[in-house]
mmCIF file of C-alpha atoms in Angstrom:
data_model
loop_
_atom_site.group_PDB
_atom_site.id
_atom_site.type_symbol
_atom_site.label_atom_id
_atom_site.label_comp_id
_atom_site.label_asym_id
_atom_site.label_seq_id
_atom_site.Cartn_x
_atom_site.Cartn_y
_atom_site.Cartn_z
ATOM 1 C CA UNK A 202 -17.014 -15.840 219.311
ATOM 2 C CA UNK A 203 -15.526 -18.425 216.824
ATOM 3 C CA UNK A 204 -16.873 -20.718 214.120
ATOM 4 C CA UNK A 205 -15.962 -24.209 214.664
ATOM 5 C CA UNK A 206 -16.189 -27.234 212.148
ATOM 6 C CA UNK A 207 -15.948 -30.467 213.790
ATOM 7 C CA UNK A 208 -15.659 -33.623 211.799
ATOM 8 C CA UNK A 209 -16.592 -36.764 213.208
ATOM 9 C CA UNK A 210 -20.431 -37.104 214.580
ATOM 10 C CA UNK A 211 -19.853 -39.784 217.424
ATOM 11 C CA UNK A 212 -20.125 -39.241 220.790
ATOM 12 C CA UNK A 213 -16.759 -37.078 221.574
ATOM 13 C CA UNK A 214 -17.817 -34.868 218.215
ATOM 14 C CA UNK A 215 -21.379 -34.280 219.512
ATOM 15 C CA UNK A 216 -20.123 -33.350 223.234
ATOM 16 C CA UNK A 217 -17.595 -30.833 221.841
ATOM 17 C CA UNK A 218 -20.369 -29.467 219.629
ATOM 18 C CA UNK A 219 -22.362 -28.829 222.511
ATOM 19 C CA UNK A 220 -19.768 -27.083 224.636
ATOM 20 C CA UNK A 221 -19.196 -24.833 221.544
ATOM 21 C CA UNK A 222 -22.521 -23.801 221.037
ATOM 22 C CA UNK A 223 -23.209 -23.509 224.666
ATOM 23 C CA UNK A 224 -20.307 -20.956 224.555
ATOM 24 C CA UNK A 225 -22.083 -18.964 222.040
ATOM 25 C CA UNK A 226 -19.838 -19.947 218.872
ATOM 26 C CA UNK A 227 -21.187 -21.593 215.795
ATOM 27 C CA UNK A 228 -20.593 -24.941 214.693
ATOM 28 C CA UNK A 229 -20.473 -27.208 211.535
ATOM 29 C CA UNK A 230 -20.824 -30.789 212.419
ATOM 30 C CA UNK A 231 -19.503 -32.865 209.640
ATOM 31 C CA UNK A 232 -19.552 -36.459 208.981
ATOM 32 C CA UNK A 233 -16.362 -38.149 207.744
ATOM 33 C CA UNK A 234 -18.452 -39.153 204.413
ATOM 34 C CA UNK A 235 -19.190 -35.327 203.867
ATOM 35 C CA UNK A 236 -15.966 -34.979 201.957
ATOM 36 C CA UNK A 237 -17.678 -32.487 199.522
ATOM 37 C CA UNK A 238 -18.767 -30.244 202.182
ATOM 38 C CA UNK A 239 -15.828 -27.393 202.879
ATOM 39 C CA UNK A 240 -14.430 -26.678 206.266
ATOM 40 C CA UNK A 241 -15.742 -23.384 206.864
ATOM 41 C CA UNK A 242 -14.204 -23.186 210.579
ATOM 42 C CA UNK A 243 -11.321 -21.487 211.869
ATOM 43 C CA UNK A 244 -10.951 -23.949 214.599
ATOM 44 C CA UNK A 245 -11.425 -27.567 213.149
ATOM 45 C CA UNK A 246 -11.656 -30.257 215.693
ATOM 46 C CA UNK A 247 -10.674 -33.859 214.153
ATOM 47 C CA UNK A 248 -13.200 -36.014 215.992
ATOM 48 C CA UNK A 249 -12.590 -39.223 214.658
ATOM 49 C CA UNK A 250 -10.781 -42.414 215.697
ATOM 50 C CA UNK A 251 -7.006 -42.602 215.356
ATOM 51 C CA UNK A 252 -7.178 -44.840 212.490
ATOM 52 C CA UNK A 253 -9.163 -42.604 210.344
ATOM 53 C CA UNK A 254 -7.015 -39.445 210.794
ATOM 54 C CA UNK A 255 -4.926 -40.417 207.674
ATOM 55 C CA UNK A 256 -7.925 -40.514 205.486
ATOM 56 C CA UNK A 257 -9.262 -37.349 206.565
ATOM 57 C CA UNK A 258 -5.820 -35.526 206.335
ATOM 58 C CA UNK A 259 -5.347 -36.984 202.647
ATOM 59 C CA UNK A 260 -8.906 -35.553 202.103
ATOM 60 C CA UNK A 261 -9.290 -32.404 203.953
ATOM 61 C CA UNK A 262 -5.191 -31.383 204.408
ATOM 62 C CA UNK A 263 -5.003 -28.538 201.974
ATOM 63 C CA UNK A 264 -8.251 -27.096 203.307
ATOM 64 C CA UNK A 265 -6.956 -26.863 206.940
ATOM 65 C CA UNK A 266 -3.765 -24.588 206.186
ATOM 66 C CA UNK A 267 -3.893 -21.649 208.426
ATOM 67 C CA UNK A 268 -6.474 -23.061 210.787
ATOM 68 C CA UNK A 269 -6.440 -24.094 214.032
ATOM 69 C CA UNK A 270 -6.504 -28.181 214.001
ATOM 70 C CA UNK A 271 -7.505 -30.183 217.220
ATOM 71 C CA UNK A 272 -6.447 -33.604 217.577
ATOM 72 C CA UNK A 273 -8.711 -35.439 220.206
ATOM 73 C CA UNK A 274 -7.264 -38.994 219.535
ATOM 74 C CA UNK A 275 -6.173 -41.947 221.747
ATOM 75 C CA UNK A 276 -4.069 -43.838 219.568
ATOM 76 C CA UNK A 277 -4.437 -47.295 221.394
ATOM 77 C CA UNK A 278 -4.121 -50.791 220.237
ATOM 78 C CA UNK A 279 -7.650 -51.055 221.275
ATOM 79 C CA UNK A 280 -7.169 -55.332 220.378
ATOM 80 C CA UNK A 281 -4.586 -55.564 223.440
ATOM 81 C CA UNK A 282 -5.465 -52.364 225.410
ATOM 82 C CA UNK A 283 -1.903 -52.598 226.106
ATOM 83 C CA UNK A 284 0.228 -50.298 223.945
ATOM 84 C CA UNK A 285 -0.207 -47.328 221.877
ATOM 85 C CA UNK A 286 0.027 -47.610 218.003
ATOM 86 C CA UNK A 287 2.344 -44.509 217.910
ATOM 87 C CA UNK A 288 6.386 -44.551 218.331
ATOM 88 C CA UNK A 289 7.185 -44.524 221.907
ATOM 89 C CA UNK A 290 8.803 -40.980 221.557
ATOM 90 C CA UNK A 291 5.898 -39.722 219.493
ATOM 91 C CA UNK A 292 2.386 -38.656 219.535
ATOM 92 C CA UNK A 293 -0.571 -38.578 217.370
ATOM 93 C CA UNK A 294 -0.716 -34.956 217.435
ATOM 94 C CA UNK A 295 3.047 -34.908 216.439
ATOM 95 C CA UNK A 296 2.212 -37.035 213.502
ATOM 96 C CA UNK A 297 -0.375 -34.740 212.404
ATOM 97 C CA UNK A 298 1.643 -31.605 212.910
ATOM 98 C CA UNK A 299 4.210 -32.901 210.644
ATOM 99 C CA UNK A 300 1.401 -33.576 208.111
ATOM 100 C CA UNK A 301 -0.085 -30.295 208.277
ATOM 101 C CA UNK A 302 2.968 -27.879 208.570
ATOM 102 C CA UNK A 303 0.581 -24.919 207.643
ATOM 103 C CA UNK A 304 -1.696 -25.511 210.490
ATOM 104 C CA UNK A 305 -1.741 -24.949 214.251
ATOM 105 C CA UNK A 306 -2.310 -28.130 215.656
ATOM 106 C CA UNK A 307 -3.237 -28.674 219.327
ATOM 107 C CA UNK A 308 -3.821 -31.768 221.514
ATOM 108 C CA UNK A 309 -6.920 -31.524 223.350
ATOM 109 C CA UNK A 310 -9.743 -33.327 224.919
ATOM 110 C CA UNK A 311 -8.406 -36.806 224.704
ATOM 111 C CA UNK A 312 -8.130 -36.867 228.322
ATOM 112 C CA UNK A 313 -11.924 -36.303 228.756
ATOM 113 C CA UNK A 314 -14.432 -38.987 228.231
ATOM 114 C CA UNK A 315 -17.289 -37.858 226.342
ATOM 115 C CA UNK A 316 -19.755 -38.239 229.339
ATOM 116 C CA UNK A 317 -17.794 -35.885 231.369
ATOM 117 C CA UNK A 318 -17.809 -33.071 228.549
ATOM 118 C CA UNK A 319 -21.651 -33.438 228.299
ATOM 119 C CA UNK A 320 -22.188 -33.264 232.297
ATOM 120 C CA UNK A 321 -19.680 -30.527 232.703
ATOM 121 C CA UNK A 322 -18.093 -32.845 235.824
ATOM 122 C CA UNK A 323 -15.947 -35.712 236.460
ATOM 123 C CA UNK A 324 -18.041 -38.499 238.664
ATOM 124 C CA UNK A 325 -20.808 -35.923 239.066
ATOM 125 C CA UNK A 326 -18.898 -33.446 241.367
ATOM 126 C CA UNK A 327 -15.428 -32.360 240.286
ATOM 127 C CA UNK A 328 -15.849 -29.530 237.270
ATOM 128 C CA UNK A 329 -14.260 -31.018 233.997
ATOM 129 C CA UNK A 330 -10.846 -29.800 232.692
ATOM 130 C CA UNK A 331 -9.696 -29.704 229.503
ATOM 131 C CA UNK A 332 -6.095 -30.204 228.899
ATOM 132 C CA UNK A 333 -4.609 -28.303 225.900
ATOM 133 C CA UNK A 334 -1.218 -28.611 224.498
ATOM 134 C CA UNK A 335 0.402 -26.986 221.404
ATOM 135 C CA UNK A 336 3.014 -24.779 220.469
ATOM 136 C CA UNK A 337 1.079 -21.476 219.315
ATOM 137 C CA UNK A 338 0.061 -19.580 222.460
ATOM 138 C CA UNK A 339 -2.701 -17.890 220.383
ATOM 139 C CA UNK A 340 -4.446 -21.081 219.149
ATOM 140 C CA UNK A 341 -4.447 -22.557 222.725
ATOM 141 C CA UNK A 342 -5.966 -19.152 224.100
ATOM 142 C CA UNK A 343 -8.986 -19.496 221.481
ATOM 143 C CA UNK A 344 -9.446 -23.194 222.479
ATOM 144 C CA UNK A 345 -9.259 -22.426 225.832
ATOM 145 C CA UNK A 346 -11.560 -19.335 225.409
ATOM 146 C CA UNK A 347 -14.385 -21.606 223.618
ATOM 147 C CA UNK A 348 -14.349 -24.314 226.034
ATOM 148 C CA UNK A 349 -14.418 -22.033 229.033
ATOM 149 C CA UNK A 350 -17.223 -19.959 227.265
ATOM 150 C CA UNK A 351 -19.003 -23.622 227.262
ATOM 151 C CA UNK A 352 -18.861 -23.742 230.796
ATOM 152 C CA UNK A 353 -15.980 -26.152 231.330
ATOM 153 C CA UNK A 354 -12.258 -25.567 232.713
ATOM 154 C CA UNK A 355 -9.438 -25.224 230.581
ATOM 155 C CA UNK A 356 -5.728 -25.853 231.199
ATOM 156 C CA UNK A 357 -2.582 -24.903 229.303
ATOM 157 C CA UNK A 358 -0.775 -28.317 229.652
ATOM 158 C CA UNK A 359 2.451 -26.804 227.660
ATOM 159 C CA UNK A 360 4.078 -27.358 224.238
ATOM 160 C CA UNK A 361 2.996 -30.051 221.597
ATOM 161 C CA UNK A 362 5.554 -32.615 222.814
ATOM 162 C CA UNK A 363 3.242 -32.816 225.857
ATOM 163 C CA UNK A 364 0.572 -34.654 223.683
ATOM 164 C CA UNK A 365 2.781 -37.638 224.447
ATOM 165 C CA UNK A 366 1.895 -37.517 228.312
ATOM 166 C CA UNK A 367 -1.662 -36.481 227.276
ATOM 167 C CA UNK A 368 -1.793 -39.535 225.352
ATOM 168 C CA UNK A 369 -0.399 -41.598 228.028
ATOM 169 C CA UNK A 370 -3.015 -40.193 230.116
ATOM 170 C CA UNK A 371 -5.760 -40.904 227.993
ATOM 171 C CA UNK A 372 -4.302 -44.294 227.338
ATOM 172 C CA UNK A 373 -4.340 -45.167 231.232
ATOM 173 C CA UNK A 374 -7.601 -43.757 231.599
ATOM 174 C CA UNK A 375 -9.106 -45.948 229.030
ATOM 175 C CA UNK A 376 -7.602 -49.082 230.255
ATOM 176 C CA UNK A 377 -9.104 -48.149 233.941
ATOM 177 C CA UNK A 378 -12.353 -47.836 232.457
ATOM 178 C CA UNK A 379 -12.413 -50.726 230.062
ATOM 179 C CA UNK A 380 -11.348 -52.817 233.213
ATOM 180 C CA UNK A 381 -14.221 -51.187 235.207
ATOM 181 C CA UNK A 382 -11.881 -49.629 237.581
ATOM 182 C CA UNK A 383 -13.215 -46.190 237.070
ATOM 183 C CA UNK A 384 -16.842 -45.459 235.229
ATOM 184 C CA UNK A 385 -16.795 -43.899 232.049
ATOM 185 C CA UNK A 386 -18.196 -40.517 233.949
ATOM 186 C CA UNK A 387 -15.124 -40.413 236.238
ATOM 187 C CA UNK A 388 -11.477 -40.482 235.306
ATOM 188 C CA UNK A 389 -8.341 -38.375 236.383
ATOM 189 C CA UNK A 390 -9.975 -34.807 237.084
ATOM 190 C CA UNK A 391 -7.688 -31.901 236.965
ATOM 191 C CA UNK A 392 -7.856 -30.187 240.366
ATOM 192 C CA UNK A 393 -5.957 -26.848 240.733
ATOM 193 C CA UNK B 268 -0.715 -55.590 259.525
ATOM 194 C CA UNK B 269 2.550 -55.209 257.796
ATOM 195 C CA UNK B 270 6.308 -53.975 258.662
ATOM 196 C CA UNK B 271 6.995 -51.602 256.011
ATOM 197 C CA UNK B 272 10.767 -50.141 255.636
ATOM 198 C CA UNK B 273 11.038 -46.694 254.000
ATOM 199 C CA UNK B 274 14.420 -45.615 252.708
ATOM 200 C CA UNK B 275 14.575 -41.771 252.169
ATOM 201 C CA UNK B 276 13.190 -39.158 254.709
ATOM 202 C CA UNK B 277 12.047 -36.618 252.645
ATOM 203 C CA UNK B 278 8.623 -35.086 252.466
ATOM 204 C CA UNK B 279 7.469 -38.378 250.392
ATOM 205 C CA UNK B 280 9.095 -40.820 252.802
ATOM 206 C CA UNK B 281 7.747 -38.920 255.867
ATOM 207 C CA UNK B 282 4.167 -38.661 254.114
ATOM 208 C CA UNK B 283 3.831 -42.327 253.266
ATOM 209 C CA UNK B 284 5.418 -43.392 256.717
ATOM 210 C CA UNK B 285 2.466 -41.414 258.414
ATOM 211 C CA UNK B 286 -0.246 -43.383 256.222
ATOM 212 C CA UNK B 287 1.533 -46.518 256.979
ATOM 213 C CA UNK B 288 1.322 -45.719 260.767
ATOM 214 C CA UNK B 289 -2.545 -44.429 260.728
ATOM 215 C CA UNK B 290 -3.330 -47.856 259.060
ATOM 216 C CA UNK B 291 -1.587 -49.656 261.900
ATOM 217 C CA UNK B 292 1.426 -51.190 260.408
ATOM 218 C CA UNK B 293 4.874 -50.541 261.679
ATOM 219 C CA UNK B 294 7.354 -48.483 259.808
ATOM 220 C CA UNK B 295 11.310 -48.145 259.673
ATOM 221 C CA UNK B 296 12.122 -44.802 258.194
ATOM 222 C CA UNK B 297 15.804 -45.088 256.808
ATOM 223 C CA UNK B 298 18.172 -42.274 255.704
ATOM 224 C CA UNK B 299 20.144 -43.260 252.652
ATOM 225 C CA UNK B 300 23.181 -42.948 255.144
ATOM 226 C CA UNK B 301 21.844 -45.545 257.119
ATOM 227 C CA UNK B 302 23.491 -48.261 254.814
ATOM 228 C CA UNK B 303 24.498 -50.145 258.076
ATOM 229 C CA UNK B 304 20.795 -50.555 259.228
ATOM 230 C CA UNK B 305 19.120 -53.634 258.109
ATOM 231 C CA UNK B 306 16.059 -53.756 255.759
ATOM 232 C CA UNK B 307 13.414 -55.487 258.107
ATOM 233 C CA UNK B 308 10.170 -54.806 256.292
ATOM 234 C CA UNK B 309 8.338 -56.958 254.027
ATOM 235 C CA UNK B 310 7.322 -54.078 251.929
ATOM 236 C CA UNK B 311 10.208 -51.523 251.064
ATOM 237 C CA UNK B 312 9.511 -48.090 249.780
ATOM 238 C CA UNK B 313 12.391 -46.561 247.876
ATOM 239 C CA UNK B 314 11.254 -42.891 248.758
ATOM 240 C CA UNK B 315 14.538 -41.346 246.927
ATOM 241 C CA UNK B 316 15.088 -39.342 243.814
ATOM 242 C CA UNK B 317 15.426 -41.170 240.842
ATOM 243 C CA UNK B 318 19.248 -40.219 240.569
ATOM 244 C CA UNK B 319 20.011 -41.971 243.865
ATOM 245 C CA UNK B 320 18.169 -45.265 243.116
ATOM 246 C CA UNK B 321 21.348 -46.849 241.532
ATOM 247 C CA UNK B 322 23.284 -46.483 244.850
ATOM 248 C CA UNK B 323 20.389 -47.718 247.202
ATOM 249 C CA UNK B 324 20.286 -50.712 244.673
ATOM 250 C CA UNK B 325 24.014 -51.439 244.511
ATOM 251 C CA UNK B 326 24.083 -51.113 248.535
ATOM 252 C CA UNK B 327 20.709 -52.717 249.376
ATOM 253 C CA UNK B 328 20.013 -54.855 246.432
ATOM 254 C CA UNK B 329 20.664 -58.429 248.257
ATOM 255 C CA UNK B 330 18.688 -57.772 251.012
ATOM 256 C CA UNK B 331 15.543 -56.823 248.886
ATOM 257 C CA UNK B 332 15.268 -60.512 247.528
ATOM 258 C CA UNK B 333 11.881 -61.738 247.910
ATOM 259 C CA UNK B 334 10.338 -58.379 249.218
ATOM 260 C CA UNK B 335 7.805 -56.081 247.752
ATOM 261 C CA UNK B 336 9.741 -52.930 246.437
ATOM 262 C CA UNK B 337 7.709 -49.897 245.827
ATOM 263 C CA UNK B 338 9.354 -47.366 243.328
ATOM 264 C CA UNK B 339 7.905 -43.791 243.964
ATOM 265 C CA UNK B 340 10.109 -41.821 241.400
ATOM 266 C CA UNK B 341 9.355 -39.574 238.608
ATOM 267 C CA UNK B 342 12.631 -39.594 236.574
ATOM 268 C CA UNK B 343 12.323 -36.341 235.089
ATOM 269 C CA UNK B 344 15.249 -34.071 233.774
ATOM 270 C CA UNK B 345 14.836 -31.497 236.363
ATOM 271 C CA UNK B 346 17.116 -29.290 234.024
ATOM 272 C CA UNK B 347 14.502 -28.774 231.313
ATOM 273 C CA UNK B 348 11.582 -29.989 232.827
ATOM 274 C CA UNK B 349 10.656 -31.294 229.243
ATOM 275 C CA UNK B 350 11.701 -34.972 229.148
ATOM 276 C CA UNK B 351 12.177 -37.961 231.133
ATOM 277 C CA UNK B 352 15.720 -39.341 231.370
ATOM 278 C CA UNK B 353 14.390 -43.013 231.157
ATOM 279 C CA UNK B 354 14.063 -44.406 227.540
ATOM 280 C CA UNK B 355 10.639 -43.594 225.916
ATOM 281 C CA UNK B 356 9.749 -47.098 225.889
ATOM 282 C CA UNK B 357 10.684 -47.953 229.467
ATOM 283 C CA UNK B 358 10.083 -46.535 232.881
ATOM 284 C CA UNK B 359 12.042 -46.062 236.163
ATOM 285 C CA UNK B 360 10.174 -49.406 237.706
ATOM 286 C CA UNK B 361 10.987 -51.359 234.736
ATOM 287 C CA UNK B 362 14.685 -50.701 235.331
ATOM 288 C CA UNK B 363 14.291 -51.678 239.042
ATOM 289 C CA UNK B 364 12.414 -54.761 238.167
ATOM 290 C CA UNK B 365 15.373 -55.718 235.989
ATOM 291 C CA UNK B 366 17.808 -54.809 238.694
ATOM 292 C CA UNK B 367 16.031 -56.742 241.493
ATOM 293 C CA UNK B 368 14.575 -59.958 239.765
ATOM 294 C CA UNK B 369 14.068 -61.407 242.927
ATOM 295 C CA UNK B 370 11.767 -58.708 244.214
ATOM 296 C CA UNK B 371 8.277 -57.930 243.286
ATOM 297 C CA UNK B 372 8.424 -54.506 242.151
ATOM 298 C CA UNK B 373 5.455 -51.832 242.423
ATOM 299 C CA UNK B 374 5.120 -48.479 241.079
ATOM 300 C CA UNK B 375 3.081 -46.385 243.474
ATOM 301 C CA UNK B 376 2.461 -42.778 244.924
ATOM 302 C CA UNK B 377 4.556 -41.052 241.965
ATOM 303 C CA UNK B 378 1.216 -39.587 240.804
ATOM 304 C CA UNK B 379 0.459 -38.138 244.281
ATOM 305 C CA UNK B 380 2.054 -35.171 245.805
ATOM 306 C CA UNK B 381 3.543 -35.310 249.181
ATOM 307 C CA UNK B 382 0.908 -32.789 250.240
ATOM 308 C CA UNK B 383 -2.147 -34.762 248.962
ATOM 309 C CA UNK B 384 -0.829 -37.800 250.697
ATOM 310 C CA UNK B 385 -0.861 -35.957 253.845
ATOM 311 C CA UNK B 386 -3.934 -34.239 253.481
ATOM 312 C CA UNK B 387 -5.801 -37.250 252.224
ATOM 313 C CA UNK B 388 -7.426 -34.888 249.630
ATOM 314 C CA UNK B 389 -6.486 -33.513 246.281
ATOM 315 C CA UNK B 390 -7.268 -29.905 246.374
ATOM 316 C CA UNK B 391 -8.987 -30.050 249.765
ATOM 317 C CA UNK B 392 -12.066 -31.827 248.492
ATOM 318 C CA UNK B 393 -11.445 -35.114 246.320
ATOM 319 C CA UNK B 394 -10.095 -38.003 248.113
ATOM 320 C CA UNK B 395 -6.540 -38.781 247.578
ATOM 321 C CA UNK B 396 -6.105 -42.060 245.337
ATOM 322 C CA UNK B 397 -2.783 -43.973 245.339
ATOM 323 C CA UNK B 398 -2.242 -45.672 241.519
ATOM 324 C CA UNK B 399 -0.640 -49.074 242.076
ATOM 325 C CA UNK B 400 1.013 -50.896 238.941
ATOM 326 C CA UNK B 401 2.918 -54.269 239.179
ATOM 327 C CA UNK B 402 2.817 -57.770 237.981
ATOM 328 C CA UNK B 403 2.454 -59.654 241.235
ATOM 329 C CA UNK B 404 -1.383 -59.569 242.557
ATOM 330 C CA UNK B 405 -0.238 -60.219 245.932
ATOM 331 C CA UNK B 406 1.858 -57.573 246.229
ATOM 332 C CA UNK B 407 -0.490 -54.872 244.757
ATOM 333 C CA UNK B 408 -3.079 -56.054 247.229
ATOM 334 C CA UNK B 409 -0.710 -55.796 250.107
ATOM 335 C CA UNK B 410 0.162 -52.362 249.100
ATOM 336 C CA UNK B 411 -3.515 -51.817 248.362
ATOM 337 C CA UNK B 412 -4.593 -52.554 251.897
ATOM 338 C CA UNK B 413 -1.768 -50.496 253.733
ATOM 339 C CA UNK B 414 -3.130 -47.606 251.903
ATOM 340 C CA UNK B 415 -6.784 -48.141 252.244
ATOM 341 C CA UNK B 416 -5.904 -48.882 255.983
ATOM 342 C CA UNK B 417 -4.317 -45.360 256.158
ATOM 343 C CA UNK B 418 -7.515 -43.730 254.734
ATOM 344 C CA UNK B 419 -6.505 -43.115 251.106
ATOM 345 C CA UNK B 420 -8.087 -44.628 248.022
ATOM 346 C CA UNK B 421 -6.105 -47.285 246.047
ATOM 347 C CA UNK B 422 -6.729 -48.375 242.510
ATOM 348 C CA UNK B 423 -4.968 -51.287 240.491
ATOM 349 C CA UNK B 424 -3.414 -49.617 237.709
ATOM 350 C CA UNK B 425 -2.470 -52.631 235.948
ATOM 351 C CA UNK B 426 0.575 -54.587 235.134
ATOM 352 C CA UNK B 427 4.215 -52.912 235.627
ATOM 353 C CA UNK B 428 4.409 -52.162 232.160
ATOM 354 C CA UNK B 429 1.722 -49.252 233.143
ATOM 355 C CA UNK B 430 4.555 -47.770 235.084
ATOM 356 C CA UNK B 431 5.446 -46.098 232.002
ATOM 357 C CA UNK B 432 2.036 -44.274 231.724
ATOM 358 C CA UNK B 433 1.967 -43.501 235.388
ATOM 359 C CA UNK B 434 5.339 -41.813 235.086
ATOM 360 C CA UNK B 435 4.173 -39.788 232.387
ATOM 361 C CA UNK B 436 1.309 -38.659 234.134
ATOM 362 C CA UNK B 437 3.504 -37.613 237.310
ATOM 363 C CA UNK B 438 5.766 -35.772 234.797
ATOM 364 C CA UNK B 439 2.914 -33.883 233.478
ATOM 365 C CA UNK B 440 1.823 -33.179 236.980
ATOM 366 C CA UNK B 441 5.052 -31.907 237.843
ATOM 367 C CA UNK B 442 5.344 -29.631 234.919
ATOM 368 C CA UNK B 443 1.797 -27.952 235.761
ATOM 369 C CA UNK B 444 2.833 -27.239 239.337
ATOM 370 C CA UNK B 445 6.230 -26.157 238.513
ATOM 371 C CA UNK B 446 4.320 -23.920 236.011
ATOM 372 C CA UNK B 447 1.863 -22.869 238.682
ATOM 373 C CA UNK B 448 -1.037 -23.772 236.418
ATOM 374 C CA UNK B 449 -1.975 -26.242 239.295
ATOM 375 C CA UNK B 450 -0.839 -26.078 243.129
ATOM 376 C CA UNK B 451 1.306 -28.568 245.034
ATOM 377 C CA UNK B 452 -2.257 -29.790 246.947
ATOM 378 C CA UNK B 453 -3.674 -30.440 243.619
ATOM 379 C CA UNK B 454 -3.254 -32.391 240.641
ATOM 380 C CA UNK B 455 -4.864 -35.384 238.632
ATOM 381 C CA UNK B 456 -7.400 -36.702 241.096
ATOM 382 C CA UNK B 457 -8.757 -40.270 240.244
ATOM 383 C CA UNK B 458 -12.308 -40.070 240.203
ATOM 384 C CA UNK B 459 -14.401 -43.525 240.157
#
């Protein structure tokens, strides 16, 4: 069992909190305005939009040292829905890892719509798989255990440099849903 | 009904040829060594590995003017399986479009393993969806009709600039299969 802090109380933060609790781990769900409340989890999920990350890291960075930090963002240009706002050869997760050199940064959940995390299925039929990328094998195994204990599938997507491809996948999936080509309960289901 | 030329007789070329025939369209399947045989199709699928594209375009470029040209490549560094060989802000499809300004270039099939094209399902259960990106709506509709007539699903993935994300998805999927995290009959199934 783990203790998880989730910063961000939106639909993603709440869906991830439900998975953690379902698996028997404990959760602190903090709003970004709860800057005075300590980060007690060994695993910290930054469930905030990409533009809010800089403030969270500025406020909380010191307290994230030694912890597993999970980036779930899709750093889209939401005005155009036609590009990402991170450099073409980089990723939001890579930026976070650079800003938090003493944390074990993972990319996860960004390829899952909140509805598929809550339902446990993509499109009502295919089990939801959470893709996890990162450079620390123990950190990936810990998050994978939390996800599978909560009833979902987890898949090791490789090193943190694969965050770039996970963000491309999340971007593509968001454009398809925004364009009504797929639903917000569908998407790209990982099938073994 | 359409007439399709497929250049490349590997497992992808043959799987795509079977889809085209199943839908009632006609196919010329040319080997890359058949440089003397004319390209007769209105739709031309370049079913060759990325490193072979330059030669095909050099030999065939003039005869592809006015045609719909389909790029299926995943331009991986197959020595490292850790990066693409196209620029981070570009795509193989974008390079082909630049080399063939008088053709209507589409990106398609690169996110489908040959086994899922042949079976019509991903992992034996989820219908196979072909993602198609391109800037010409009529060309996309034509290829979409060929795919759906052949029994698969087709999804308009947006403009040709989305080829970058399709290539990231194809790259990620190949690394997962090469790492035995998914099978070559599985992958990312598009679920509406």
